[in-house]
Amino acid sequence: MECDLLPRAAAKRPYGDRYAASLQLPAYPDAAQCRAPAKAFGCARVVWNDCLRDRKEAHAAGLPYVTSAELSRLRITQAKRTEERTWLADVSAVVPQQSLRDLDTAYKNFFDSLKGKRKGRKVGPPRFKSKKDTRQSIRLTTNALSLRNDGTVYVAKVGNLKVRWSRRLPAAPTSLTVTRDSSGRYFLSFVVDSEPDILP
């Protein structure tokens, strides 16, 4: 689908000879749709915190680093079968898995920063997330989203979200972040691969 909309914000990050462009657009979920993102935000936060706690406790006890595969099994697959965490199955399966991947990325950035492999300012260790944080978000891969011909964006387990467009996306999105800010506003941030600008 081609969407005639201009993103609210755009940033480019080099990726080989291509760029990953981040395009942010305001979204307008209806009252019913707002409940689903709230549950997804909670799912991502709980999985992040559970996995982070396991790694911190293992480190404090002098035990080996807990692998992603082990955390996925314990804190996602098996957790869904427990009474306390059964509600994790109510959201798209992409949400908890992506939250764990994001935690892995945060750890990698922290370790790379400690070793001097990462440029720029020092990166601190991952921290626990709170439902009181002013910014709540989830990140989705392409199998959990779809661009509709009517200009809406389908998000798995949420539905078709109305979006304010101003120009088409330069390419098919590779991922999507759904964010709610402190004012209760929603934004969709698409990541697309695009060719770098060529100057004359």
Coordinates of N, CA and C in Angstrom, one line a residue:
M1 N 0.8 -1.2 0.0 CA 0.0 0.0 0.0 C 0.9 1.2 0.0
E2 N 0.4 2.3 -0.7 CA 1.1 3.6 -0.7 C 0.3 4.6 0.1
C3 N 0.9 5.2 1.1 CA 0.2 6.2 1.9 C 0.7 7.6 1.7
D4 N -0.2 8.5 1.3 CA 0.2 9.9 1.1 C 0.3 10.7 2.3
L5 N 1.3 10.5 3.1 CA 1.5 11.2 4.4 C 2.9 11.5 4.7
L6 N 3.1 12.7 5.4 CA 4.4 13.1 5.8 C 4.6 12.7 7.3
P7 N 5.6 12.0 7.7 CA 5.8 11.6 9.1 C 6.0 12.9 9.9
R8 N 5.6 12.7 11.2 CA 5.8 13.8 12.1 C 7.2 14.0 12.5
A9 N 8.0 13.0 12.4 CA 9.5 13.2 12.7 C 10.2 12.1 11.9
A10 N 11.4 12.4 11.6 CA 12.2 11.4 10.8 C 13.7 11.5 11.2
A11 N 14.3 10.4 11.3 CA 15.8 10.3 11.6 C 16.4 9.2 10.8
K12 N 17.6 9.3 10.4 CA 18.2 8.2 9.6 C 19.5 7.7 10.3
R13 N 19.6 6.4 10.3 CA 20.8 5.8 10.9 C 21.4 4.9 9.8
P14 N 22.8 5.1 9.6 CA 23.4 4.3 8.6 C 23.4 2.8 8.9
Y15 N 23.2 2.0 7.8 CA 23.2 0.6 7.9 C 23.8 0.0 6.7
G16 N 25.2 -0.1 6.7 CA 25.9 -0.5 5.5 C 25.8 0.6 4.5
D17 N 25.4 0.3 3.2 CA 25.2 1.3 2.2 C 23.7 1.8 2.1
R18 N 23.0 1.4 3.1 CA 21.6 1.8 3.2 C 21.3 2.6 4.5
Y19 N 20.1 3.0 4.7 CA 19.8 3.7 5.9 C 18.5 3.2 6.5
A20 N 18.5 3.1 7.9 CA 17.2 2.8 8.6 C 16.6 4.1 9.0
A21 N 15.5 4.5 8.4 CA 14.8 5.7 8.6 C 13.6 5.5 9.6
S22 N 13.6 6.3 10.6 CA 12.5 6.2 11.6 C 11.5 7.3 11.4
L23 N 10.2 6.9 11.1 CA 9.2 7.9 10.8 C 8.1 7.8 11.8
Q24 N 7.8 8.9 12.5 CA 6.8 8.9 13.6 C 5.5 9.6 13.1
L25 N 4.4 9.0 13.4 CA 3.1 9.5 13.0 C 2.1 9.4 14.2
P26 N 1.3 10.4 14.4 CA 0.3 10.4 15.4 C -0.8 9.4 15.1
A27 N -1.3 8.6 16.1 CA -2.3 7.6 15.9 C -3.5 7.9 16.8
Y28 N -4.7 7.5 16.4 CA -5.9 7.8 17.2 C -6.7 6.5 17.5
P29 N -6.3 5.7 18.4 CA -7.2 4.6 18.8 C -8.5 5.0 19.4
D30 N -9.5 4.2 19.2 CA -10.8 4.6 19.8 C -10.8 4.0 21.3
A31 N -11.8 4.2 22.0 CA -11.9 3.9 23.4 C -11.6 2.4 23.6
A32 N -12.2 1.6 22.8 CA -12.0 0.1 22.9 C -10.6 -0.3 22.6
Q33 N -10.0 0.3 21.6 CA -8.7 0.0 21.2 C -7.6 0.4 22.2
C34 N -7.9 1.4 23.0 CA -6.9 1.8 24.0 C -6.7 0.8 25.1
R35 N -7.6 -0.1 25.3 CA -7.4 -1.2 26.3 C -6.4 -2.2 25.9
A36 N -6.3 -2.5 24.6 CA -5.4 -3.5 24.1 C -3.9 -3.0 24.2
P37 N -3.6 -1.8 23.7 CA -2.2 -1.3 23.9 C -1.8 -1.2 25.4
A38 N -2.8 -0.9 26.3 CA -2.4 -0.8 27.7 C -2.0 -2.2 28.2
K39 N -2.7 -3.2 27.8 CA -2.3 -4.6 28.2 C -1.0 -5.0 27.6
A40 N -0.8 -4.6 26.3 CA 0.5 -4.9 25.7 C 1.6 -4.2 26.3
F41 N 1.5 -2.9 26.7 CA 2.5 -2.2 27.4 C 2.8 -2.9 28.7
G42 N 1.8 -3.4 29.4 CA 2.0 -4.1 30.7 C 2.8 -5.4 30.5
C43 N 2.4 -6.1 29.4 CA 3.1 -7.4 29.1 C 4.6 -7.1 28.8
A44 N 4.9 -6.2 28.0 CA 6.3 -5.9 27.6 C 7.1 -5.5 28.9
R45 N 6.4 -4.7 29.8 CA 7.1 -4.3 31.0 C 7.4 -5.4 31.9
V46 N 6.4 -6.3 32.1 CA 6.5 -7.4 33.0 C 7.5 -8.4 32.6
V47 N 7.5 -8.7 31.3 CA 8.5 -9.6 30.7 C 9.9 -9.0 30.9
W48 N 10.1 -7.8 30.5 CA 11.4 -7.1 30.7 C 11.8 -7.2 32.1
N49 N 11.0 -6.8 33.1 CA 11.4 -6.8 34.5 C 11.7 -8.2 35.0
D50 N 10.8 -9.2 34.6 CA 11.1 -10.6 35.1 C 12.4 -11.1 34.6
C51 N 12.7 -10.8 33.3 CA 14.0 -11.3 32.8 C 15.2 -10.6 33.3
L52 N 15.0 -9.3 33.5 CA 16.1 -8.5 34.1 C 16.4 -8.9 35.5
R53 N 15.3 -9.2 36.3 CA 15.5 -9.7 37.7 C 16.2 -11.0 37.7
D54 N 15.9 -11.9 36.8 CA 16.6 -13.2 36.8 C 18.1 -13.0 36.5
R55 N 18.4 -12.1 35.6 CA 19.8 -11.9 35.3 C 20.6 -11.2 36.4
K56 N 19.9 -10.3 37.1 CA 20.5 -9.6 38.2 C 20.8 -10.5 39.4
E57 N 19.8 -11.4 39.6 CA 19.9 -12.3 40.7 C 21.0 -13.4 40.5
A58 N 21.1 -13.8 39.2 CA 22.1 -14.8 38.8 C 23.5 -14.2 39.0
H59 N 23.6 -12.9 38.6 CA 24.9 -12.2 38.7 C 25.3 -12.0 40.2
A60 N 24.3 -11.7 41.0 CA 24.6 -11.5 42.4 C 25.0 -12.8 43.1
A61 N 24.5 -13.9 42.6 CA 24.8 -15.2 43.2 C 26.0 -15.8 42.6
G62 N 26.6 -15.1 41.7 CA 27.8 -15.7 41.0 C 27.5 -16.8 40.0
L63 N 26.3 -16.8 39.5 CA 25.9 -17.8 38.6 C 26.1 -17.3 37.1
P64 N 26.1 -18.3 36.2 CA 26.3 -17.9 34.8 C 25.2 -16.9 34.3
Y65 N 25.5 -16.2 33.3 CA 24.6 -15.2 32.6 C 23.4 -16.1 32.1
V66 N 22.2 -15.7 32.4 CA 21.0 -16.4 31.9 C 20.8 -16.1 30.5
T67 N 20.7 -17.1 29.7 CA 20.6 -17.0 28.2 C 19.2 -16.5 27.8
S68 N 19.1 -16.0 26.6 CA 17.8 -15.6 26.1 C 16.8 -16.8 25.9
A69 N 17.4 -17.9 25.5 CA 16.6 -19.1 25.3 C 15.9 -19.5 26.6
E70 N 16.7 -19.5 27.7 CA 16.2 -19.9 29.0 C 15.2 -19.0 29.5
L71 N 15.4 -17.7 29.3 CA 14.4 -16.7 29.7 C 13.2 -16.8 28.9
S72 N 13.3 -17.0 27.6 CA 12.1 -17.2 26.8 C 11.2 -18.4 27.3
R73 N 11.9 -19.4 27.6 CA 11.2 -20.6 28.1 C 10.5 -20.4 29.4
L74 N 11.3 -19.8 30.4 CA 10.8 -19.6 31.7 C 9.8 -18.4 31.9
R75 N 10.1 -17.3 31.3 CA 9.4 -16.1 31.5 C 8.3 -15.7 30.5
I76 N 8.3 -16.5 29.4 CA 7.3 -16.3 28.4 C 6.4 -17.6 28.2
T77 N 7.1 -18.7 27.7 CA 6.3 -19.9 27.4 C 5.7 -20.5 28.7
Q78 N 6.5 -20.7 29.7 CA 6.0 -21.4 30.9 C 5.1 -20.4 31.7
A79 N 5.5 -19.1 31.7 CA 4.8 -18.1 32.5 C 3.3 -18.0 32.0
K80 N 3.1 -18.2 30.7 CA 1.7 -18.1 30.2 C 0.8 -19.2 30.8
R81 N 1.4 -20.3 31.3 CA 0.6 -21.4 31.9 C 0.3 -21.2 33.3
T82 N 0.9 -20.2 33.9 CA 0.7 -19.9 35.4 C -0.5 -19.0 35.6
E83 N -1.2 -19.1 36.7 CA -2.3 -18.3 37.0 C -1.9 -16.8 37.1
E84 N -0.7 -16.5 37.6 CA -0.3 -15.1 37.8 C 0.0 -14.4 36.5
R85 N 0.5 -15.2 35.5 CA 0.9 -14.6 34.2 C 0.1 -15.1 33.0
T86 N -1.0 -15.7 33.2 CA -1.8 -16.3 32.1 C -2.2 -15.2 31.1
W87 N -2.4 -14.0 31.6 CA -2.8 -12.8 30.8 C -1.8 -12.4 29.7
L88 N -0.6 -13.0 29.8 CA 0.4 -12.7 28.8 C 0.0 -13.2 27.4
A89 N -0.9 -14.2 27.4 CA -1.3 -14.8 26.2 C -2.4 -14.0 25.5
D90 N -2.9 -12.9 26.2 CA -3.9 -12.1 25.6 C -3.4 -11.1 24.6
V91 N -2.1 -10.9 24.5 CA -1.5 -10.0 23.6 C -0.8 -10.7 22.4
S92 N -0.4 -10.0 21.4 CA 0.4 -10.7 20.3 C 1.6 -11.3 20.9
A93 N 1.9 -12.5 20.4 CA 3.1 -13.3 20.8 C 4.4 -12.5 20.5
V94 N 4.3 -11.6 19.6 CA 5.5 -10.8 19.2 C 5.9 -9.8 20.4
V95 N 4.9 -9.4 21.1 CA 5.2 -8.4 22.2 C 6.2 -8.9 23.2
P96 N 5.9 -10.0 23.9 CA 6.9 -10.4 24.9 C 8.3 -10.9 24.3
Q97 N 8.2 -11.5 23.2 CA 9.5 -11.9 22.5 C 10.3 -10.7 22.2
Q98 N 9.7 -9.6 21.7 CA 10.4 -8.4 21.3 C 10.9 -7.7 22.5
S99 N 10.2 -7.8 23.6 CA 10.6 -7.1 24.9 C 11.9 -7.8 25.3
L100 N 12.0 -9.1 25.2 CA 13.2 -9.8 25.6 C 14.4 -9.5 24.7
R101 N 14.1 -9.3 23.4 CA 15.1 -8.9 22.4 C 15.6 -7.5 22.8
D102 N 14.7 -6.7 23.1 CA 15.1 -5.3 23.5 C 16.0 -5.3 24.7
L103 N 15.7 -6.2 25.7 CA 16.5 -6.3 26.9 C 17.9 -6.8 26.5
D104 N 18.0 -7.8 25.6 CA 19.3 -8.3 25.1 C 20.1 -7.1 24.5
T105 N 19.4 -6.3 23.7 CA 20.1 -5.2 23.0 C 20.6 -4.2 24.1
A106 N 19.8 -3.9 25.1 CA 20.2 -3.0 26.2 C 21.5 -3.6 26.9
Y107 N 21.5 -4.9 27.1 CA 22.7 -5.5 27.7 C 23.9 -5.4 26.8
K108 N 23.7 -5.7 25.5 CA 24.8 -5.6 24.6 C 25.4 -4.2 24.5
N109 N 24.5 -3.2 24.5 CA 25.0 -1.8 24.4 C 25.8 -1.5 25.7
F110 N 25.3 -2.0 26.9 CA 26.0 -1.7 28.1 C 27.4 -2.4 28.1
F111 N 27.4 -3.7 27.7 CA 28.7 -4.4 27.7 C 29.7 -3.7 26.7
D112 N 29.2 -3.4 25.5 CA 30.0 -2.8 24.5 C 30.6 -1.4 25.0
S113 N 29.7 -0.7 25.8 CA 30.1 0.6 26.3 C 31.2 0.4 27.3
L114 N 31.1 -0.6 28.2 CA 32.1 -0.9 29.2 C 33.5 -1.3 28.5
K115 N 33.4 -2.0 27.4 CA 34.6 -2.4 26.7 C 35.2 -1.4 25.8
G116 N 34.5 -0.3 25.7 CA 35.0 0.8 24.7 C 34.6 0.5 23.3
K117 N 33.7 -0.5 23.0 CA 33.4 -0.8 21.6 C 32.3 0.1 21.1
R118 N 31.7 0.8 22.0 CA 30.5 1.7 21.5 C 30.9 3.1 21.6
K119 N 30.7 3.8 20.5 CA 31.0 5.3 20.4 C 30.0 6.1 21.2
G120 N 30.4 7.3 21.5 CA 29.5 8.2 22.2 C 29.5 8.1 23.7
R121 N 28.5 8.6 24.4 CA 28.5 8.6 25.8 C 28.3 7.2 26.4
K122 N 28.7 7.0 27.6 CA 28.6 5.8 28.3 C 27.2 5.3 28.5
V123 N 26.9 4.1 28.3 CA 25.6 3.5 28.5 C 25.5 2.8 29.8
G124 N 24.5 3.0 30.6 CA 24.3 2.4 31.9 C 23.7 1.0 31.7
P125 N 23.6 0.2 32.8 CA 23.0 -1.1 32.7 C 21.5 -0.9 32.5
P126 N 20.8 -2.0 32.0 CA 19.3 -1.9 31.9 C 18.7 -1.7 33.3
R127 N 17.6 -0.9 33.4 CA 16.9 -0.7 34.6 C 15.5 -1.2 34.6
F128 N 14.9 -1.4 35.7 CA 13.6 -1.9 35.8 C 12.6 -0.8 35.3
K129 N 11.5 -1.3 34.6 CA 10.5 -0.3 34.1 C 9.3 -0.3 35.1
S130 N 8.7 0.9 35.1 CA 7.5 1.1 35.9 C 6.3 1.5 35.1
K131 N 5.1 1.1 35.6 CA 3.9 1.6 34.9 C 3.7 3.1 35.1
K132 N 4.5 3.7 36.0 CA 4.4 5.1 36.2 C 5.3 5.9 35.3
D133 N 6.1 5.2 34.4 CA 7.0 5.8 33.5 C 6.1 6.7 32.6
T134 N 6.6 7.9 32.2 CA 5.9 8.8 31.4 C 5.7 8.3 30.0
R135 N 6.6 7.4 29.5 CA 6.5 6.9 28.2 C 6.4 5.4 28.2
Q136 N 5.3 4.9 27.6 CA 5.1 3.4 27.5 C 5.2 3.0 26.0
S137 N 5.8 1.9 25.7 CA 5.9 1.5 24.3 C 6.0 0.0 24.1
I138 N 5.7 -0.4 22.9 CA 5.9 -1.8 22.5 C 6.5 -1.7 21.1
R139 N 7.3 -2.7 20.8 CA 7.9 -2.8 19.4 C 7.4 -4.1 18.8
L140 N 7.0 -3.9 17.5 CA 6.5 -5.1 16.8 C 7.2 -5.3 15.5
T141 N 7.3 -6.5 15.1 CA 7.9 -6.9 13.8 C 6.8 -7.0 12.7
T142 N 7.2 -7.2 11.5 CA 6.3 -7.1 10.3 C 5.1 -8.1 10.4
N143 N 5.3 -9.2 11.1 CA 4.3 -10.2 11.1 C 3.2 -9.9 12.1
A144 N 3.3 -8.7 12.8 CA 2.3 -8.3 13.7 C 1.7 -6.9 13.3
L145 N 1.9 -6.5 12.1 CA 1.4 -5.2 11.6 C 1.1 -5.3 10.1
S146 N 0.2 -4.5 9.6 CA -0.1 -4.4 8.2 C -0.7 -3.1 7.9
L147 N -0.3 -2.5 6.7 CA -0.8 -1.3 6.2 C -2.1 -1.5 5.4
R148 N -3.2 -0.9 5.7 CA -4.5 -1.1 5.0 C -4.7 -0.1 3.9
N149 N -5.5 -0.5 3.0 CA -5.8 0.4 1.8 C -6.6 1.6 2.2
D150 N -7.3 1.6 3.4 CA -8.0 2.7 3.8 C -7.2 3.7 4.6
G151 N -5.9 3.5 4.7 CA -5.0 4.4 5.5 C -4.8 4.0 6.9
T152 N -5.5 3.0 7.4 CA -5.3 2.6 8.8 C -4.1 1.6 8.9
V153 N -3.6 1.4 10.1 CA -2.5 0.5 10.3 C -3.1 -0.6 11.2
Y154 N -3.0 -1.9 10.7 CA -3.5 -3.0 11.5 C -2.4 -3.4 12.5
V155 N -2.7 -3.5 13.8 CA -1.7 -4.0 14.8 C -2.4 -5.2 15.4
A156 N -1.6 -6.3 15.5 CA -2.2 -7.6 16.0 C -2.7 -7.4 17.4
K157 N -3.9 -8.0 17.6 CA -4.6 -8.0 18.9 C -5.0 -6.6 19.4
V158 N -4.9 -5.6 18.5 CA -5.4 -4.2 18.7 C -6.4 -3.8 17.7
G159 N -6.2 -4.0 16.4 CA -7.1 -3.7 15.4 C -6.5 -2.6 14.5
N160 N -7.4 -2.0 13.7 CA -7.0 -1.0 12.7 C -7.0 0.3 13.3
L161 N -5.8 0.9 13.4 CA -5.6 2.2 14.0 C -5.7 3.3 13.0
K162 N -6.4 4.4 13.3 CA -6.4 5.6 12.5 C -5.1 6.3 12.6
V163 N -4.5 6.8 11.5 CA -3.2 7.5 11.6 C -3.3 8.7 10.7
R164 N -2.7 9.8 11.2 CA -2.6 11.0 10.4 C -1.4 11.0 9.5
W165 N -1.6 10.8 8.2 CA -0.6 10.7 7.2 C -0.4 12.1 6.5
S166 N 0.8 12.2 5.9 CA 1.0 13.4 5.1 C 1.9 13.1 3.8
R167 N 2.5 11.9 3.8 CA 3.1 11.4 2.6 C 3.4 9.9 2.7
R168 N 3.6 9.3 1.6 CA 3.8 7.8 1.6 C 5.1 7.5 2.4
L169 N 5.2 6.3 2.9 CA 6.4 5.7 3.5 C 7.4 5.4 2.3
P170 N 8.7 5.7 2.5 CA 9.6 5.5 1.4 C 9.8 4.0 1.0
A171 N 9.4 3.1 1.9 CA 9.6 1.7 1.7 C 8.7 0.9 2.7
A172 N 8.5 -0.4 2.5 CA 7.8 -1.2 3.4 C 8.4 -1.2 4.8
P173 N 7.7 -1.0 5.9 CA 8.3 -0.9 7.2 C 8.9 -2.3 7.6
T174 N 10.0 -2.2 8.4 CA 10.6 -3.4 8.9 C 10.2 -3.7 10.4
S175 N 9.7 -2.6 11.0 CA 9.3 -2.7 12.4 C 8.4 -1.5 12.8
L176 N 7.7 -1.6 13.9 CA 6.8 -0.6 14.3 C 6.8 -0.5 15.8
T177 N 7.0 0.7 16.3 CA 6.9 1.0 17.8 C 5.6 1.8 18.1
V178 N 4.8 1.3 19.0 CA 3.6 2.0 19.4 C 3.9 2.6 20.7
T179 N 3.7 3.9 20.8 CA 4.1 4.7 22.0 C 2.9 5.5 22.6
R180 N 2.8 5.5 23.9 CA 1.9 6.4 24.5 C 2.6 7.4 25.4
D181 N 2.5 8.7 25.3 CA 3.2 9.6 26.1 C 2.5 10.0 27.3
S182 N 3.1 10.9 28.1 CA 2.5 11.3 29.4 C 1.2 12.0 29.3
S183 N 0.9 12.5 28.1 CA -0.4 13.2 27.9 C -1.5 12.2 27.3
G184 N -1.1 11.0 27.2 CA -2.1 10.0 26.7 C -2.1 10.0 25.2
R185 N -1.2 10.6 24.5 CA -1.2 10.6 23.0 C -0.5 9.4 22.5
Y186 N -1.0 8.9 21.4 CA -0.3 7.7 20.8 C 0.4 8.1 19.5
F187 N 1.5 7.4 19.3 CA 2.3 7.6 18.1 C 2.8 6.2 17.6
L188 N 2.8 6.1 16.2 CA 3.4 5.0 15.6 C 4.7 5.4 14.9
S189 N 5.8 4.7 15.3 CA 7.1 5.0 14.7 C 7.5 3.8 13.8
F190 N 7.6 4.0 12.5 CA 7.9 3.0 11.6 C 9.4 3.1 11.3
V191 N 10.0 1.9 11.2 CA 11.4 1.8 10.7 C 11.4 1.2 9.3
V192 N 12.0 2.0 8.4 CA 12.1 1.5 7.0 C 13.5 1.6 6.5
D193 N 13.9 0.6 5.7 CA 15.2 0.7 5.0 C 15.1 1.6 3.8
S194 N 16.0 2.5 3.6 CA 15.9 3.4 2.5 C 17.3 3.7 2.0
E195 N 17.4 4.1 0.7 CA 18.7 4.5 0.2 C 19.1 5.8 0.7
P196 N 20.4 6.0 0.9 CA 20.9 7.3 1.4 C 20.7 8.4 0.4
D197 N 20.5 9.6 0.9 CA 20.4 10.8 0.0 C 21.7 10.9 -0.9
I198 N 21.5 11.2 -2.1 CA 22.6 11.5 -3.0 C 22.7 13.0 -3.4
L199 N 23.7 13.6 -3.0 CA 23.9 15.0 -3.2 C 24.4 15.3 -4.6
P200 N 23.9 16.3 -5.3 CA 24.4 16.6 -6.7 C 25.9 17.1 -6.6

